[in-house]
Amino acid sequence: MKKRWISLFVENEVGVLAKIAGLFSGKSYNLQSLTVGETEDPTVSRMTISLIGDDVTFEQIKKQLNRSVGIIKVIDFTDTPIHMKEILFIKVKGCSHVEKEEVFRIAQVFGIQVTDYGKNSILLESTQTENRNNDIIHLLNQSFSGRLEVVRGGSVAVEAISIQER
């Protein structure tokens, strides 16, 4: 079992996402992350999917995806140099003045933004890698356990340029 990343170019039509999700669930794969958005062409969307699976089943899924109506292109990013980011919002609730100062210091060290704050709460925004975001959550949980609200978007990825042009 190995972490896998796949990118799909799909027709931007109703039902395509449901069909793709159904294909993965039919193979008993749990998608760890699925992000989809319109590309520079409004008739095409790009999906970035993260999952864990074995080689044989993953190859079967890629073949099925390549044959599916509505899918334009399948790219396996598993062993490809890529740039990948995930969006993460963390709301820290019930903060004292001293605790808010600590959250500001953590945000500065991790290079994340304080997007909003109020009398007792702070909202942080991070666009980093999944692992870096995991580290941020872990650190904040140590000091603010039970007072965090975490919202994560799936990762988006694109092939690296500099590696391929060497």
PDB file of C-alpha atoms in Angstrom:
ATOM      1  CA  MET A   1       0.000   0.000   0.000  1.00  0.00           C
ATOM      2  CA  LYS A   2       1.365   3.350  -1.062  1.00  0.00           C
ATOM      3  CA  LYS A   3       0.209   6.966  -1.132  1.00  0.00           C
ATOM      4  CA  ARG A   4      -0.936   7.868  -4.646  1.00  0.00           C
ATOM      5  CA  TRP A   5      -1.609  11.163  -6.402  1.00  0.00           C
ATOM      6  CA  ILE A   6      -3.554  11.381  -9.625  1.00  0.00           C
ATOM      7  CA  SER A   7      -4.710  14.328 -11.692  1.00  0.00           C
ATOM      8  CA  LEU A   8      -7.638  14.169 -14.084  1.00  0.00           C
ATOM      9  CA  PHE A   9      -8.755  16.567 -16.789  1.00  0.00           C
ATOM     10  CA  VAL A  10     -12.503  16.073 -17.111  1.00  0.00           C
ATOM     11  CA  GLU A  11     -15.415  17.594 -18.971  1.00  0.00           C
ATOM     12  CA  ASN A  12     -16.988  20.296 -16.820  1.00  0.00           C
ATOM     13  CA  GLU A  13     -20.438  18.690 -16.769  1.00  0.00           C
ATOM     14  CA  VAL A  14     -22.981  17.593 -14.196  1.00  0.00           C
ATOM     15  CA  GLY A  15     -22.452  14.016 -12.998  1.00  0.00           C
ATOM     16  CA  VAL A  16     -18.770  13.603 -13.911  1.00  0.00           C
ATOM     17  CA  LEU A  17     -17.585  13.986 -10.300  1.00  0.00           C
ATOM     18  CA  ALA A  18     -20.180  11.486  -9.050  1.00  0.00           C
ATOM     19  CA  LYS A  19     -19.148   8.965 -11.720  1.00  0.00           C
ATOM     20  CA  ILE A  20     -15.471   9.240 -10.756  1.00  0.00           C
ATOM     21  CA  ALA A  21     -16.200   8.998  -7.021  1.00  0.00           C
ATOM     22  CA  GLY A  22     -18.343   5.934  -7.744  1.00  0.00           C
ATOM     23  CA  LEU A  23     -15.495   4.278  -9.626  1.00  0.00           C
ATOM     24  CA  PHE A  24     -13.191   4.650  -6.629  1.00  0.00           C
ATOM     25  CA  SER A  25     -15.792   3.480  -4.103  1.00  0.00           C
ATOM     26  CA  GLY A  26     -16.574   0.476  -6.321  1.00  0.00           C
ATOM     27  CA  LYS A  27     -12.937  -0.588  -5.872  1.00  0.00           C
ATOM     28  CA  SER A  28     -13.207  -0.038  -2.091  1.00  0.00           C
ATOM     29  CA  TYR A  29     -10.785   2.880  -2.228  1.00  0.00           C
ATOM     30  CA  ASN A  30     -11.218   5.659   0.274  1.00  0.00           C
ATOM     31  CA  LEU A  31     -10.215   8.941  -1.295  1.00  0.00           C
ATOM     32  CA  GLN A  32      -8.079  10.875   1.187  1.00  0.00           C
ATOM     33  CA  SER A  33      -8.474  14.101  -0.742  1.00  0.00           C
ATOM     34  CA  LEU A  34     -10.329  15.237  -3.849  1.00  0.00           C
ATOM     35  CA  THR A  35     -10.086  18.762  -5.191  1.00  0.00           C
ATOM     36  CA  VAL A  36     -11.730  19.949  -8.376  1.00  0.00           C
ATOM     37  CA  GLY A  37     -11.781  23.281 -10.127  1.00  0.00           C
ATOM     38  CA  GLU A  38     -12.318  24.833 -13.530  1.00  0.00           C
ATOM     39  CA  THR A  39      -9.225  25.261 -15.729  1.00  0.00           C
ATOM     40  CA  GLU A  40      -8.361  28.075 -18.116  1.00  0.00           C
ATOM     41  CA  ASP A  41     -10.932  26.443 -20.411  1.00  0.00           C
ATOM     42  CA  PRO A  42     -14.412  26.734 -18.808  1.00  0.00           C
ATOM     43  CA  THR A  43     -15.487  23.443 -20.430  1.00  0.00           C
ATOM     44  CA  VAL A  44     -12.705  21.509 -18.615  1.00  0.00           C
ATOM     45  CA  SER A  45     -12.127  20.901 -14.901  1.00  0.00           C
ATOM     46  CA  ARG A  46      -9.043  19.494 -13.238  1.00  0.00           C
ATOM     47  CA  MET A  47      -9.215  17.070 -10.321  1.00  0.00           C
ATOM     48  CA  THR A  48      -6.390  16.238  -7.941  1.00  0.00           C
ATOM     49  CA  ILE A  49      -7.008  13.023  -6.024  1.00  0.00           C
ATOM     50  CA  SER A  50      -5.043  11.510  -3.127  1.00  0.00           C
ATOM     51  CA  LEU A  51      -5.493   7.915  -1.991  1.00  0.00           C
ATOM     52  CA  ILE A  52      -3.622   4.941  -0.584  1.00  0.00           C
ATOM     53  CA  GLY A  53      -3.562   1.713  -2.553  1.00  0.00           C
ATOM     54  CA  ASP A  54      -1.626  -1.191  -4.020  1.00  0.00           C
ATOM     55  CA  ASP A  55      -0.024  -1.223  -7.483  1.00  0.00           C
ATOM     56  CA  VAL A  56      -2.361  -3.711  -9.150  1.00  0.00           C
ATOM     57  CA  THR A  57      -5.654  -2.090  -8.155  1.00  0.00           C
ATOM     58  CA  PHE A  58      -4.300   1.390  -8.860  1.00  0.00           C
ATOM     59  CA  GLU A  59      -3.305   0.365 -12.394  1.00  0.00           C
ATOM     60  CA  GLN A  60      -6.820  -1.057 -12.935  1.00  0.00           C
ATOM     61  CA  ILE A  61      -8.379   2.208 -11.786  1.00  0.00           C
ATOM     62  CA  LYS A  62      -6.155   4.254 -14.117  1.00  0.00           C
ATOM     63  CA  LYS A  63      -7.159   2.031 -17.047  1.00  0.00           C
ATOM     64  CA  GLN A  64     -10.849   2.383 -16.178  1.00  0.00           C
ATOM     65  CA  LEU A  65     -10.472   6.160 -15.845  1.00  0.00           C
ATOM     66  CA  ASN A  66      -8.788   6.359 -19.254  1.00  0.00           C
ATOM     67  CA  ARG A  67     -11.769   4.511 -20.789  1.00  0.00           C
ATOM     68  CA  SER A  68     -14.434   6.563 -19.003  1.00  0.00           C
ATOM     69  CA  VAL A  69     -16.633   9.010 -20.854  1.00  0.00           C
ATOM     70  CA  GLY A  70     -16.123  12.536 -19.571  1.00  0.00           C
ATOM     71  CA  ILE A  71     -12.456  12.051 -18.703  1.00  0.00           C
ATOM     72  CA  ILE A  72     -10.076  13.789 -21.080  1.00  0.00           C
ATOM     73  CA  LYS A  73      -6.680  12.935 -19.562  1.00  0.00           C
ATOM     74  CA  VAL A  74      -5.291  10.955 -16.598  1.00  0.00           C
ATOM     75  CA  ILE A  75      -1.925  11.867 -15.050  1.00  0.00           C
ATOM     76  CA  ASP A  76      -0.314   9.711 -12.344  1.00  0.00           C
ATOM     77  CA  PHE A  77       1.699  12.029 -10.078  1.00  0.00           C
ATOM     78  CA  THR A  78       2.775   9.253  -7.696  1.00  0.00           C
ATOM     79  CA  ASP A  79       6.442   9.156  -8.775  1.00  0.00           C
ATOM     80  CA  THR A  80       6.597  12.514 -10.586  1.00  0.00           C
ATOM     81  CA  PRO A  81       8.248  15.700  -9.301  1.00  0.00           C
ATOM     82  CA  ILE A  82       5.366  18.050  -8.477  1.00  0.00           C
ATOM     83  CA  HIS A  83       4.466  21.202  -6.620  1.00  0.00           C
ATOM     84  CA  MET A  84       1.585  20.546  -4.248  1.00  0.00           C
ATOM     85  CA  LYS A  85      -0.298  22.727  -1.771  1.00  0.00           C
ATOM     86  CA  GLU A  86      -3.304  22.274   0.468  1.00  0.00           C
ATOM     87  CA  ILE A  87      -5.445  25.013   1.956  1.00  0.00           C
ATOM     88  CA  LEU A  88      -6.084  24.855   5.678  1.00  0.00           C
ATOM     89  CA  PHE A  89      -8.123  27.085   7.976  1.00  0.00           C
ATOM     90  CA  ILE A  90      -7.724  26.727  11.737  1.00  0.00           C
ATOM     91  CA  LYS A  91      -9.900  28.636  14.155  1.00  0.00           C
ATOM     92  CA  VAL A  92      -8.468  28.817  17.673  1.00  0.00           C
ATOM     93  CA  LYS A  93     -11.309  29.576  20.106  1.00  0.00           C
ATOM     94  CA  GLY A  94     -11.439  30.756  23.700  1.00  0.00           C
ATOM     95  CA  CYS A  95      -8.040  32.503  23.680  1.00  0.00           C
ATOM     96  CA  SER A  96      -6.720  34.787  26.378  1.00  0.00           C
ATOM     97  CA  HIS A  97      -4.565  37.758  25.377  1.00  0.00           C
ATOM     98  CA  VAL A  98      -1.388  35.764  26.137  1.00  0.00           C
ATOM     99  CA  GLU A  99      -2.630  32.766  24.134  1.00  0.00           C
ATOM    100  CA  LYS A 100      -3.427  35.001  21.140  1.00  0.00           C
ATOM    101  CA  GLU A 101       0.149  36.278  21.237  1.00  0.00           C
ATOM    102  CA  GLU A 102       1.373  32.666  21.166  1.00  0.00           C
ATOM    103  CA  VAL A 103      -0.854  31.903  18.154  1.00  0.00           C
ATOM    104  CA  PHE A 104       0.581  34.966  16.362  1.00  0.00           C
ATOM    105  CA  ARG A 105       4.127  33.709  17.054  1.00  0.00           C
ATOM    106  CA  ILE A 106       3.287  30.234  15.744  1.00  0.00           C
ATOM    107  CA  ALA A 107       1.754  31.788  12.622  1.00  0.00           C
ATOM    108  CA  GLN A 108       4.906  33.823  12.038  1.00  0.00           C
ATOM    109  CA  VAL A 109       7.241  30.836  12.481  1.00  0.00           C
ATOM    110  CA  PHE A 110       5.181  28.631  10.143  1.00  0.00           C
ATOM    111  CA  GLY A 111       4.685  31.415   7.590  1.00  0.00           C
ATOM    112  CA  ILE A 112       0.895  31.296   7.777  1.00  0.00           C
ATOM    113  CA  GLN A 113      -1.558  34.177   7.773  1.00  0.00           C
ATOM    114  CA  VAL A 114      -3.817  35.428  10.503  1.00  0.00           C
ATOM    115  CA  THR A 115      -6.916  35.951   8.364  1.00  0.00           C
ATOM    116  CA  ASP A 116      -9.341  37.141  11.036  1.00  0.00           C
ATOM    117  CA  TYR A 117      -9.484  37.596  14.766  1.00  0.00           C
ATOM    118  CA  GLY A 118     -11.878  38.693  17.454  1.00  0.00           C
ATOM    119  CA  LYS A 119     -11.976  39.181  21.185  1.00  0.00           C
ATOM    120  CA  ASN A 120     -11.398  35.486  21.995  1.00  0.00           C
ATOM    121  CA  SER A 121     -10.662  33.767  18.668  1.00  0.00           C
ATOM    122  CA  ILE A 122      -8.137  33.761  15.838  1.00  0.00           C
ATOM    123  CA  LEU A 123      -8.512  32.373  12.310  1.00  0.00           C
ATOM    124  CA  LEU A 124      -5.360  31.109  10.605  1.00  0.00           C
ATOM    125  CA  GLU A 125      -4.948  30.328   6.908  1.00  0.00           C
ATOM    126  CA  SER A 126      -2.211  28.088   5.562  1.00  0.00           C
ATOM    127  CA  THR A 127      -1.425  27.098   1.981  1.00  0.00           C
ATOM    128  CA  GLN A 128       1.366  24.640   2.558  1.00  0.00           C
ATOM    129  CA  THR A 129       1.993  20.967   1.933  1.00  0.00           C
ATOM    130  CA  GLU A 130      -0.219  18.364   3.597  1.00  0.00           C
ATOM    131  CA  ASN A 131       2.649  17.311   5.895  1.00  0.00           C
ATOM    132  CA  ARG A 132       3.429  20.889   6.928  1.00  0.00           C
ATOM    133  CA  ASN A 133      -0.264  21.511   7.637  1.00  0.00           C
ATOM    134  CA  ASN A 134      -0.313  18.313   9.734  1.00  0.00           C
ATOM    135  CA  ASP A 135       2.621  19.715  11.748  1.00  0.00           C
ATOM    136  CA  ILE A 136       0.749  22.992  12.336  1.00  0.00           C
ATOM    137  CA  ILE A 137      -2.371  21.166  13.535  1.00  0.00           C
ATOM    138  CA  HIS A 138      -0.305  18.912  15.807  1.00  0.00           C
ATOM    139  CA  LEU A 139       1.495  21.872  17.401  1.00  0.00           C
ATOM    140  CA  LEU A 140      -1.704  23.842  17.959  1.00  0.00           C
ATOM    141  CA  ASN A 141      -3.427  20.770  19.399  1.00  0.00           C
ATOM    142  CA  GLN A 142      -0.716  20.517  22.059  1.00  0.00           C
ATOM    143  CA  SER A 143      -1.618  23.939  23.472  1.00  0.00           C
ATOM    144  CA  PHE A 144      -5.229  24.426  22.393  1.00  0.00           C
ATOM    145  CA  SER A 145      -6.748  20.933  22.411  1.00  0.00           C
ATOM    146  CA  GLY A 146     -10.527  20.991  22.267  1.00  0.00           C
ATOM    147  CA  ARG A 147     -10.556  24.621  21.112  1.00  0.00           C
ATOM    148  CA  LEU A 148      -9.622  24.137  17.454  1.00  0.00           C
ATOM    149  CA  GLU A 149     -11.877  24.074  14.440  1.00  0.00           C
ATOM    150  CA  VAL A 150     -10.036  22.657  11.406  1.00  0.00           C
ATOM    151  CA  VAL A 151     -11.194  22.982   7.803  1.00  0.00           C
ATOM    152  CA  ARG A 152      -9.036  21.478   5.069  1.00  0.00           C
ATOM    153  CA  GLY A 153      -9.374  21.621   1.331  1.00  0.00           C
ATOM    154  CA  GLY A 154      -7.814  18.942  -0.774  1.00  0.00           C
ATOM    155  CA  SER A 155      -4.384  19.337  -2.252  1.00  0.00           C
ATOM    156  CA  VAL A 156      -3.810  20.703  -5.721  1.00  0.00           C
ATOM    157  CA  ALA A 157      -0.746  19.738  -7.726  1.00  0.00           C
ATOM    158  CA  VAL A 158       1.081  20.569 -10.920  1.00  0.00           C
ATOM    159  CA  GLU A 159       4.144  18.969 -12.482  1.00  0.00           C
ATOM    160  CA  ALA A 160       7.448  20.648 -11.668  1.00  0.00           C
ATOM    161  CA  ILE A 161       9.042  22.616 -14.500  1.00  0.00           C
ATOM    162  CA  SER A 162      12.672  22.888 -13.441  1.00  0.00           C
ATOM    163  CA  ILE A 163      13.181  19.131 -13.014  1.00  0.00           C
ATOM    164  CA  GLN A 164      11.801  18.341 -16.476  1.00  0.00           C
ATOM    165  CA  GLU A 165      13.843  21.009 -18.271  1.00  0.00           C
ATOM    166  CA  ARG A 166      17.230  19.767 -17.011  1.00  0.00           C
TER     167      ARG A 166
END
